Amino acid sequence: MRCGAKCFLVKIEVGGETQVVLVNARTPAEARKNIRKKHGTETQILAVKEEKKKL
């Protein structure tokens, strides 16, 4: 993990299935970029939320 990185929950649609993927990134835009690199540019990104840590 890099300095300033957070965990994001990214909801995507791949092949008609909805999935929730955990991504480590600094910003929501970087999280989207990482998803597009891994799953391809045709992947529909439905939502990007920062994961809140519970204490």
CSV table of C-alpha atoms in Angstrom, one decimal:
chain,number,residue,atom,x,y,z
A,1,MET,CA,0.0,0.0,0.0
A,2,ARG,CA,1.2,3.4,-0.8
A,3,CYS,CA,1.3,6.5,1.4
A,4,GLY,CA,-2.2,8.1,1.6
A,5,ALA,CA,-3.9,5.1,0.0
A,6,LYS,CA,-7.4,4.1,1.2
A,7,CYS,CA,-9.7,1.1,0.5
A,8,PHE,CA,-12.5,1.6,-1.9
A,9,LEU,CA,-15.5,-0.6,-2.5
A,10,VAL,CA,-16.2,-0.6,-6.3
A,11,LYS,CA,-19.4,-2.0,-7.6
A,12,ILE,CA,-19.0,-3.2,-11.2
A,13,GLU,CA,-21.0,-5.1,-13.8
A,14,VAL,CA,-19.1,-7.7,-15.8
A,15,GLY,CA,-20.8,-10.1,-18.2
A,16,GLY,CA,-24.3,-9.3,-16.8
A,17,GLU,CA,-23.2,-10.0,-13.2
A,18,THR,CA,-22.8,-7.3,-10.5
A,19,GLN,CA,-19.7,-7.7,-8.3
A,20,VAL,CA,-18.2,-5.7,-5.5
A,21,VAL,CA,-14.4,-5.4,-5.6
A,22,LEU,CA,-12.1,-4.0,-3.0
A,23,VAL,CA,-9.4,-1.7,-4.4
A,24,ASN,CA,-6.5,0.1,-2.7
A,25,ALA,CA,-6.1,3.6,-4.2
A,26,ARG,CA,-5.5,7.2,-3.2
A,27,THR,CA,-8.6,8.7,-4.9
A,28,PRO,CA,-11.9,7.4,-6.4
A,29,ALA,CA,-10.6,8.2,-9.8
A,30,GLU,CA,-7.5,6.1,-9.3
A,31,ALA,CA,-9.7,3.2,-8.1
A,32,ARG,CA,-11.8,3.4,-11.4
A,33,LYS,CA,-8.5,3.5,-13.4
A,34,ASN,CA,-7.2,0.4,-11.6
A,35,ILE,CA,-10.5,-1.4,-12.4
A,36,ARG,CA,-10.4,-0.5,-16.0
A,37,LYS,CA,-6.8,-1.8,-16.3
A,38,LYS,CA,-7.7,-5.1,-14.7
A,39,HIS,CA,-11.2,-5.8,-16.2
A,40,GLY,CA,-11.0,-3.9,-19.5
A,41,THR,CA,-12.5,-0.6,-20.7
A,42,GLU,CA,-15.9,-2.2,-21.4
A,43,THR,CA,-16.6,-2.8,-17.7
A,44,GLN,CA,-19.5,-0.8,-16.3
A,45,ILE,CA,-18.5,0.9,-13.0
A,46,LEU,CA,-21.7,1.5,-11.0
A,47,ALA,CA,-20.4,3.0,-7.7
A,48,VAL,CA,-17.2,3.8,-5.9
A,49,LYS,CA,-17.4,4.2,-2.1
A,50,GLU,CA,-14.6,4.6,0.5
A,51,GLU,CA,-14.6,1.8,3.0
A,52,LYS,CA,-15.1,3.1,6.5
A,53,LYS,CA,-13.1,1.4,9.2
A,54,LYS,CA,-15.0,0.2,12.2
A,55,LEU,CA,-13.3,0.6,15.6
